[in-house]
Coordinates of C-alpha atoms in Angstrom, one line a residue:
X1 CA 53.6 10.9 10.7
X2 CA 55.7 8.3 12.5
X3 CA 55.4 4.7 11.4
X4 CA 54.5 2.3 14.2
X5 CA 54.6 -1.5 13.7
X6 CA 53.7 -4.5 15.8
X7 CA 56.4 -6.9 16.7
X8 CA 55.1 -10.0 15.0
X9 CA 56.7 -12.7 17.1
X10 CA 55.5 -11.1 20.3
X11 CA 52.0 -10.6 18.9
X12 CA 51.8 -14.2 17.9
X13 CA 53.1 -15.4 21.3
X14 CA 50.5 -13.2 23.0
X15 CA 47.7 -14.6 20.8
X16 CA 48.8 -18.2 21.6
X17 CA 48.8 -17.5 25.3
X18 CA 45.4 -16.0 25.2
X19 CA 43.9 -19.0 23.4
X20 CA 45.6 -21.3 25.9
X21 CA 44.0 -19.3 28.8
X22 CA 40.6 -19.6 27.1
X23 CA 40.9 -23.4 26.9
X24 CA 42.3 -23.9 30.4
X25 CA 38.9 -23.4 32.2
X26 CA 37.2 -25.8 29.8
X27 CA 39.9 -28.4 30.2
X28 CA 39.5 -28.3 34.0
X29 CA 35.7 -28.7 33.8
X30 CA 35.4 -31.3 31.1
X31 CA 37.8 -34.2 31.0
X32 CA 37.7 -37.9 31.4
X33 CA 37.8 -37.7 35.2
X34 CA 35.0 -35.2 35.6
X35 CA 32.5 -36.6 33.0
X36 CA 30.1 -39.5 33.8
X37 CA 31.4 -42.8 32.8
X38 CA 28.9 -43.9 30.1
X39 CA 27.1 -40.7 29.2
X40 CA 27.4 -39.8 25.5
X41 CA 25.8 -36.4 25.7
X42 CA 24.5 -34.4 28.7
X43 CA 23.8 -30.8 29.7
X44 CA 25.8 -28.9 32.4
X45 CA 23.0 -26.7 33.7
X46 CA 25.3 -24.8 36.0
X47 CA 27.5 -23.6 33.2
X48 CA 24.9 -23.7 30.5
X49 CA 26.9 -26.2 28.5
X50 CA 26.1 -29.2 26.3
X51 CA 28.8 -31.9 26.5
X52 CA 29.1 -34.8 24.0
X53 CA 31.6 -37.6 24.1
X54 CA 32.0 -39.8 21.1
X55 CA 34.7 -42.4 20.0
X56 CA 36.4 -41.3 16.8
X57 CA 39.1 -42.7 14.6
X58 CA 42.3 -40.9 13.9
X59 CA 44.8 -41.7 11.2
X60 CA 47.5 -44.0 12.5
X61 CA 50.4 -41.7 11.7
X62 CA 48.8 -38.7 13.4
X63 CA 48.1 -40.7 16.6
X64 CA 51.7 -41.9 16.8
X65 CA 53.0 -38.4 16.2
X66 CA 50.8 -37.0 19.0
X67 CA 51.9 -39.6 21.5
X68 CA 55.6 -39.3 20.8
X69 CA 55.7 -35.5 20.5
X70 CA 55.8 -34.1 24.0
X71 CA 56.8 -30.6 22.9
X72 CA 54.0 -29.6 20.6
X73 CA 50.9 -28.0 22.1
X74 CA 48.0 -30.3 22.6
X75 CA 45.3 -27.5 22.6
X76 CA 44.1 -25.1 20.0
X77 CA 41.3 -22.5 19.8
X78 CA 39.7 -20.4 17.1
X79 CA 37.5 -17.3 17.0
X80 CA 34.1 -17.6 15.4
X81 CA 32.8 -14.2 14.2
X82 CA 29.4 -13.1 12.9
X83 CA 29.4 -9.9 10.9
X84 CA 32.8 -9.2 12.3
X85 CA 31.7 -9.7 15.9
X86 CA 33.2 -12.5 18.0
X87 CA 30.3 -14.7 19.1
X88 CA 32.0 -17.9 20.2
X89 CA 35.4 -19.4 21.1
X90 CA 35.9 -23.0 19.9
X91 CA 38.7 -25.0 21.5
X92 CA 40.1 -28.5 20.9
X93 CA 42.4 -30.2 23.4
X94 CA 43.8 -33.7 23.9
X95 CA 43.6 -35.5 27.3
X96 CA 46.2 -38.3 27.4
X97 CA 45.3 -41.6 29.2
X98 CA 47.3 -44.6 30.4
X99 CA 48.5 -46.6 27.4
X100 CA 48.3 -45.7 23.7
X101 CA 44.9 -43.8 24.1
X102 CA 44.1 -40.2 23.6
X103 CA 40.8 -38.4 24.4
X104 CA 40.1 -35.4 22.2
X105 CA 37.7 -32.7 23.6
X106 CA 36.1 -29.9 21.6
X107 CA 34.1 -27.1 23.2
X108 CA 32.2 -24.1 22.0
X109 CA 31.8 -21.1 24.4
X110 CA 29.2 -18.6 23.6
X111 CA 29.8 -14.9 24.2
X112 CA 26.1 -13.8 24.0
X113 CA 25.4 -11.0 26.4
X114 CA 22.2 -10.5 28.4
X115 CA 21.5 -7.2 26.6
X116 CA 21.8 -8.9 23.3
X117 CA 19.3 -11.5 24.3
X118 CA 16.8 -8.8 25.4
X119 CA 17.2 -7.0 22.1
X120 CA 16.6 -10.2 20.2
X121 CA 13.5 -10.9 22.3
X122 CA 12.2 -7.3 21.6
X123 CA 12.8 -7.7 17.9
X124 CA 11.0 -11.0 17.8
X125 CA 8.0 -9.4 19.6
X126 CA 8.0 -6.6 17.1
X127 CA 8.2 -9.0 14.2
X128 CA 5.3 -11.1 15.6
X129 CA 3.2 -7.9 16.0
X130 CA 4.0 -6.9 12.4
X131 CA 3.0 -10.4 11.1
X132 CA -0.3 -10.2 13.0
X133 CA -1.0 -6.7 11.7
X134 CA -0.1 -7.8 8.1
X135 CA -2.5 -10.8 8.3
X136 CA -5.2 -8.5 9.6
X137 CA -4.8 -5.9 6.9
X138 CA -4.1 -8.1 3.9
X139 CA -6.5 -10.9 4.7
X140 CA -8.9 -10.8 7.7
X141 CA -10.2 -7.3 6.9
X142 CA -11.1 -8.5 3.5
X143 CA -12.9 -11.5 5.0
X144 CA -15.0 -9.2 7.1
X145 CA -15.7 -7.1 4.1
X146 CA -16.8 -10.2 2.2
X147 CA -19.3 -11.2 4.9
X148 CA -20.6 -7.6 5.0
X149 CA -21.0 -7.5 1.2
X150 CA -22.8 -10.9 1.1
X151 CA -25.1 -9.7 3.8
X152 CA -25.9 -6.6 1.7
X153 CA -26.1 -8.1 -1.8
X154 CA -26.5 -11.9 -1.2
X155 CA -25.1 -14.7 -3.4
X156 CA -25.0 -13.7 -7.1
X157 CA -27.6 -15.5 -9.3
X158 CA -28.9 -18.1 -6.9
X159 CA -31.0 -20.9 -8.3
X160 CA -33.5 -20.8 -5.4
X161 CA -34.1 -18.7 -2.3
X162 CA -31.2 -18.7 0.2
X163 CA -32.1 -18.8 3.9
X164 CA -28.7 -19.0 5.4
X165 CA -25.2 -18.3 4.2
X166 CA -22.0 -19.6 5.8
X167 CA -18.5 -18.4 5.0
X168 CA -15.4 -20.6 5.4
X169 CA -12.3 -18.5 5.7
X170 CA -8.9 -19.7 4.5
X171 CA -5.3 -19.7 5.6
X172 CA -3.4 -16.4 5.0
X173 CA 0.1 -18.0 5.4
X174 CA 0.9 -17.8 1.7
X175 CA 0.0 -14.1 1.6
X176 CA 2.2 -13.4 4.6
X177 CA 5.1 -15.2 3.2
X178 CA 4.8 -13.2 0.0
X179 CA 5.7 -10.1 2.0
X180 CA 9.4 -9.5 1.4
X181 CA 9.9 -7.9 4.8
X182 CA 8.6 -10.9 6.7
X183 CA 10.8 -13.5 4.9
X184 CA 13.9 -11.3 5.2
X185 CA 13.4 -10.6 8.9
X186 CA 12.9 -14.2 9.7
X187 CA 16.1 -15.2 7.9
X188 CA 18.0 -12.4 9.8
X189 CA 16.5 -13.8 13.0
X190 CA 17.9 -17.3 12.2
X191 CA 21.4 -15.8 11.7
X192 CA 21.1 -13.9 15.0
X193 CA 20.7 -17.3 16.7
X194 CA 23.6 -18.9 14.9
X195 CA 25.2 -20.0 18.3
X196 CA 22.0 -22.0 19.0
X197 CA 22.3 -23.7 15.7
X198 CA 25.8 -24.9 16.7
X199 CA 24.3 -26.6 19.8
X200 CA 21.5 -28.1 17.8
X201 CA 24.0 -29.6 15.4
X202 CA 25.7 -31.2 18.4
X203 CA 22.4 -32.7 19.6
X204 CA 21.6 -34.1 16.1
X205 CA 25.0 -35.7 15.7
X206 CA 24.1 -38.5 18.3
X207 CA 21.4 -41.1 18.6
X208 CA 21.5 -41.9 22.3
X209 CA 19.2 -39.2 23.7
X210 CA 15.9 -39.3 21.8
X211 CA 14.5 -36.2 23.5
X212 CA 17.4 -34.1 22.4
X213 CA 17.1 -35.4 18.9
X214 CA 13.4 -34.4 18.8
X215 CA 14.2 -30.9 20.2
X216 CA 17.0 -30.5 17.7
X217 CA 14.7 -31.5 14.8
X218 CA 12.1 -29.0 15.9
X219 CA 14.6 -26.2 16.2
X220 CA 16.3 -27.1 12.9
X221 CA 12.9 -26.8 11.1
X222 CA 13.5 -23.0 11.3
X223 CA 15.7 -23.5 8.2
X224 CA 12.4 -23.5 6.3
X225 CA 12.7 -19.7 6.3
X226 CA 15.6 -20.0 3.8
X227 CA 13.3 -21.8 1.5
X228 CA 10.5 -19.2 1.9
X229 CA 13.1 -16.4 1.4
X230 CA 14.4 -18.1 -1.8
X231 CA 10.9 -18.7 -3.1
X232 CA 9.9 -15.0 -2.5
X233 CA 12.9 -13.5 -4.2
X234 CA 13.1 -16.1 -7.0
X235 CA 9.7 -14.7 -8.0
X236 CA 11.4 -11.5 -9.2
X237 CA 13.6 -13.4 -11.7
X238 CA 10.7 -15.6 -12.8
X239 CA 8.5 -12.7 -13.6
X240 CA 11.3 -10.8 -15.2
X241 CA 12.3 -13.7 -17.5
X242 CA 8.6 -14.6 -18.0
X243 CA 9.1 -18.3 -17.2
X244 CA 6.1 -18.8 -14.9
X245 CA 4.9 -21.6 -17.1
X246 CA 7.9 -23.7 -16.1
X247 CA 7.2 -23.4 -12.4
X248 CA 4.7 -25.3 -10.2
X249 CA 3.5 -23.4 -7.1
X250 CA 4.4 -25.0 -3.8
X251 CA 2.3 -25.5 -0.8
X252 CA 3.9 -23.6 2.2
X253 CA 2.5 -26.1 4.7
X254 CA 4.1 -29.1 2.8
X255 CA 7.4 -27.2 2.7
X256 CA 7.2 -26.7 6.5
X257 CA 6.4 -30.3 7.1
X258 CA 9.3 -31.4 4.9
X259 CA 11.7 -29.1 6.7
X260 CA 10.6 -30.5 10.1
X261 CA 11.0 -34.1 9.0
X262 CA 14.2 -33.8 6.9
X263 CA 16.3 -31.1 8.5
X264 CA 17.3 -33.3 11.4
X265 CA 18.4 -36.4 9.4
X266 CA 20.2 -34.1 6.9
X267 CA 22.2 -32.4 9.7
X268 CA 23.0 -35.8 11.1
X269 CA 24.4 -37.1 7.8
X270 CA 26.3 -33.9 7.4
X271 CA 27.9 -34.2 10.8
X272 CA 28.7 -37.9 10.7
X273 CA 29.8 -38.5 7.1
X274 CA 32.4 -37.1 4.7
X275 CA 29.9 -34.6 3.4
X276 CA 31.2 -32.2 6.1
X277 CA 34.4 -31.8 4.0
X278 CA 32.3 -30.2 1.3
X279 CA 31.1 -27.7 3.8
X280 CA 34.6 -27.0 4.9
X281 CA 35.6 -26.5 1.3
X282 CA 32.8 -24.0 0.7
X283 CA 33.9 -22.1 3.9
X284 CA 37.4 -21.7 2.4
X285 CA 36.3 -20.0 -0.8
X286 CA 37.5 -16.4 -1.0
X287 CA 39.5 -16.2 2.2
X288 CA 43.0 -14.8 2.4
X289 CA 44.4 -17.1 5.1
X290 CA 44.3 -20.8 5.3
X291 CA 43.1 -20.6 8.9
X292 CA 40.2 -18.3 8.0
X293 CA 36.8 -19.3 6.8
X294 CA 33.6 -17.6 5.6
X295 CA 30.1 -18.7 6.1
X296 CA 28.0 -20.0 3.2
X297 CA 24.4 -18.9 2.6
X298 CA 21.7 -21.3 1.6
X299 CA 20.7 -19.8 -1.6
X300 CA 18.0 -21.6 -3.5
X301 CA 15.7 -24.5 -2.9
X302 CA 15.3 -26.5 -6.1
X303 CA 11.5 -26.4 -6.4
X304 CA 10.6 -25.9 -10.0
X305 CA 9.5 -28.5 -12.5
X306 CA 7.8 -28.4 -15.9
X307 CA 4.1 -27.7 -15.7
X308 CA 3.0 -30.4 -18.2
X309 CA 3.6 -33.0 -15.5
X310 CA 0.5 -31.9 -13.6
X311 CA -1.7 -30.6 -16.3
X312 CA -3.7 -33.8 -16.6
X313 CA -4.3 -33.9 -12.8
X314 CA -5.5 -30.3 -12.9
X315 CA -7.9 -30.9 -15.7
X316 CA -9.6 -33.7 -13.7
X317 CA -10.2 -31.4 -10.8
X318 CA -13.0 -28.9 -10.5
X319 CA -11.4 -25.6 -9.5
X320 CA -14.4 -24.6 -7.5
X321 CA -14.3 -27.7 -5.3
X322 CA -13.0 -27.8 -1.7
X323 CA -10.9 -30.8 -2.6
X324 CA -8.8 -28.7 -4.9
X325 CA -6.9 -27.2 -2.1
X326 CA -3.6 -27.3 -0.2
X327 CA -3.0 -30.1 2.3
X328 CA -3.9 -28.3 5.6
X329 CA -7.1 -26.8 4.2
X330 CA -8.2 -30.0 2.5
X331 CA -8.0 -31.8 5.9
X332 CA -9.8 -29.1 7.8
X333 CA -12.6 -28.6 5.3
X334 CA -13.2 -32.4 5.1
X335 CA -13.9 -32.3 8.9
X336 CA -16.1 -29.2 9.1
X337 CA -18.1 -29.5 5.8
X338 CA -19.5 -33.0 5.4
X339 CA -22.3 -32.3 2.9
X340 CA -21.6 -30.6 -0.4
X341 CA -23.8 -28.8 -3.0
X342 CA -24.0 -30.1 -6.5
X343 CA -23.9 -26.5 -7.8
X344 CA -20.3 -25.2 -7.4
X345 CA -19.0 -22.0 -8.9
X346 CA -15.8 -20.0 -8.7
X347 CA -12.1 -20.7 -8.9
X348 CA -11.9 -18.8 -12.2
X349 CA -8.3 -17.7 -11.4
X350 CA -7.1 -21.3 -11.8
X351 CA -8.6 -21.7 -15.2
X352 CA -6.9 -18.4 -16.0
X353 CA -3.6 -19.7 -14.9
X354 CA -4.0 -22.6 -17.4
X355 CA -4.3 -20.1 -20.2
X356 CA -1.2 -18.1 -19.1
X357 CA 0.8 -18.7 -16.0
X358 CA 2.0 -15.1 -16.1
X359 CA -1.4 -14.2 -14.5
X360 CA 0.1 -15.5 -11.2
X361 CA 1.3 -12.7 -9.0
X362 CA 3.5 -15.1 -6.9
X363 CA 4.2 -18.1 -9.1
X364 CA 6.3 -19.9 -6.4
X365 CA 3.5 -19.9 -3.8
X366 CA 0.3 -21.8 -3.9
X367 CA -2.6 -19.6 -2.7
X368 CA -5.4 -22.2 -2.9
X369 CA -5.5 -22.3 0.9
X370 CA -6.2 -18.6 1.1
X371 CA -9.5 -18.9 -0.8
X372 CA -12.8 -18.5 1.0
X373 CA -15.9 -20.7 0.4
X374 CA -19.4 -19.3 0.5
X375 CA -22.1 -21.9 1.1
X376 CA -25.8 -21.1 0.8
X377 CA -28.5 -23.2 2.5
X378 CA -32.2 -23.6 1.8
X379 CA -35.0 -23.6 4.4
X380 CA -34.2 -27.3 5.2
X381 CA -30.6 -26.4 5.9
X382 CA -29.4 -28.2 2.8
X383 CA -26.5 -26.6 0.9
X384 CA -27.7 -25.6 -2.5
X385 CA -25.0 -23.0 -3.5
X386 CA -21.2 -23.4 -3.3
X387 CA -18.9 -20.5 -4.3
X388 CA -15.2 -20.3 -4.2
X389 CA -13.7 -16.8 -4.2
X390 CA -10.0 -15.8 -4.4
X391 CA -8.3 -12.5 -3.5
X392 CA -7.5 -10.2 -6.3
X393 CA -4.0 -9.6 -4.9
X394 CA -3.1 -13.2 -5.9
X395 CA -3.7 -12.2 -9.5
X396 CA -1.4 -10.1 -11.7
X397 CA -3.9 -7.5 -12.7
X398 CA -1.3 -5.6 -14.7
X399 CA -1.3 -8.4 -17.4
X400 CA -1.7 -6.9 -20.8
X401 CA -4.7 -9.1 -21.6
X402 CA -6.7 -7.9 -18.5
X403 CA -8.4 -4.8 -17.4
X404 CA -10.5 -3.8 -14.4
X405 CA -14.0 -2.3 -14.9
X406 CA -14.3 0.5 -12.4
X407 CA -18.1 0.6 -12.6
X408 CA -19.7 -0.4 -9.4
X409 CA -21.9 -3.4 -10.0
X410 CA -24.6 -4.4 -7.5
X411 CA -22.8 -7.7 -6.5
X412 CA -20.9 -8.8 -3.4
X413 CA -18.1 -10.4 -5.4
X414 CA -16.0 -9.4 -8.5
X415 CA -16.6 -11.5 -11.6
X416 CA -14.2 -12.3 -14.5
X417 CA -15.6 -12.5 -18.0
X418 CA -15.2 -11.0 -21.5
X419 CA -18.2 -8.6 -21.3
X420 CA -17.3 -5.0 -22.1
X421 CA -18.1 -2.1 -19.8
X422 CA -17.9 1.6 -20.3
X423 CA -15.0 1.9 -17.9
X424 CA -13.0 -1.2 -19.1
X425 CA -10.3 -1.1 -21.8
X426 CA -11.6 -2.1 -25.2
X427 CA -8.1 -3.6 -26.0
X428 CA -8.3 -6.2 -23.2
X429 CA -9.8 -9.6 -23.8
X430 CA -10.6 -10.3 -20.1
X431 CA -12.3 -8.0 -17.7
X432 CA -12.8 -8.0 -14.0
X433 CA -16.1 -6.4 -13.0
X434 CA -15.9 -4.8 -9.6
X435 CA -18.5 -5.3 -6.9
X436 CA -20.7 -2.7 -5.3
X437 CA -18.2 -1.8 -2.5
X438 CA -14.9 -2.4 -4.4
X439 CA -14.7 -6.0 -3.2
X440 CA -11.3 -7.7 -3.3
X441 CA -12.7 -11.1 -3.9
X442 CA -13.1 -12.7 -7.3
X443 CA -15.5 -15.5 -8.2

């Protein structure tokens, strides 16, 4: 086999010429003569381009060298690749003005094709359909079964006759986020839109256009999926090392609100301060060439703390109460349920978590908002019974101290106690007694 080599000087020259050709069109479109006089940032709708102009400070020596050196090239471009595929061309060029003034332009040209955008839309539609199906199977079908079982068996052990029963369903968000496929697919979707992230960072690096800032903050809130992804897969290590007692479950709604409020300001600080040099330093880890860079992956959201900090607050709460809930459900329930019953039952899983946090199936996620509330009314339409029920899938039923009684009991809801049954393990201290139709709800 004959050996064939590229002539390196000619290859380098060809590469430089190609980069110069790429930047020539942008230099002709965007320079000090073509841009509006006082506009800091604006959109070129005809070319689907966002343009930003900002005064920056250069080191004195670098500025003097650029003015006096008429030979050196005043433009440079770089390829930006995603999984080895070129997605953008980023160019920087200098536009000299009269006197000792230079204007530096930077542009980012996206190579997204129409077919790729259609594929991304189709994948998002499929992901949305899968999430809807997952919520139906894992939550809403159980809610329908709960209503059907209560209609058949009634509320267990009522103090007086019940004339009307009302069921308040919860929020299945935490259960959906616990699905590893969902969190992984949404993270991949964020990476597929990395070019849009670059434009959002441009919008968030200025303070003149408030509308663009708000749009940028809204789009940047998608980074919450990195937090959900980390929370989901950190659970594996937490369960493996048996350190659930050191972790406090987080409210997914509060995490989403925090991402919406904080992502924009954090990106602004990163773009306008010296923190950006830390990002560049992380990009250069493990690359062979000084001109290369590798993307960094947001790995873990620090979200754990010792449990003894909140034990006192939890003891003061009644686990069966509607107030013992996540933020969104607490607000909604306070609006739709004004009168409360003095007799409240349920929420036994939270007392169980106090005994051993390893009973949590997903220790990083708070599932309080997924609980349903069953309210019974008397003939005067006054609430006299108040039950809080939780899904069994939120509980680690494989815990060594627990067993499930397979005997069908004539109740609508499973119950947790220490009573023995013929079909329960005698070695277990705690037993879950199943309902008449294999209910998935625990009182």
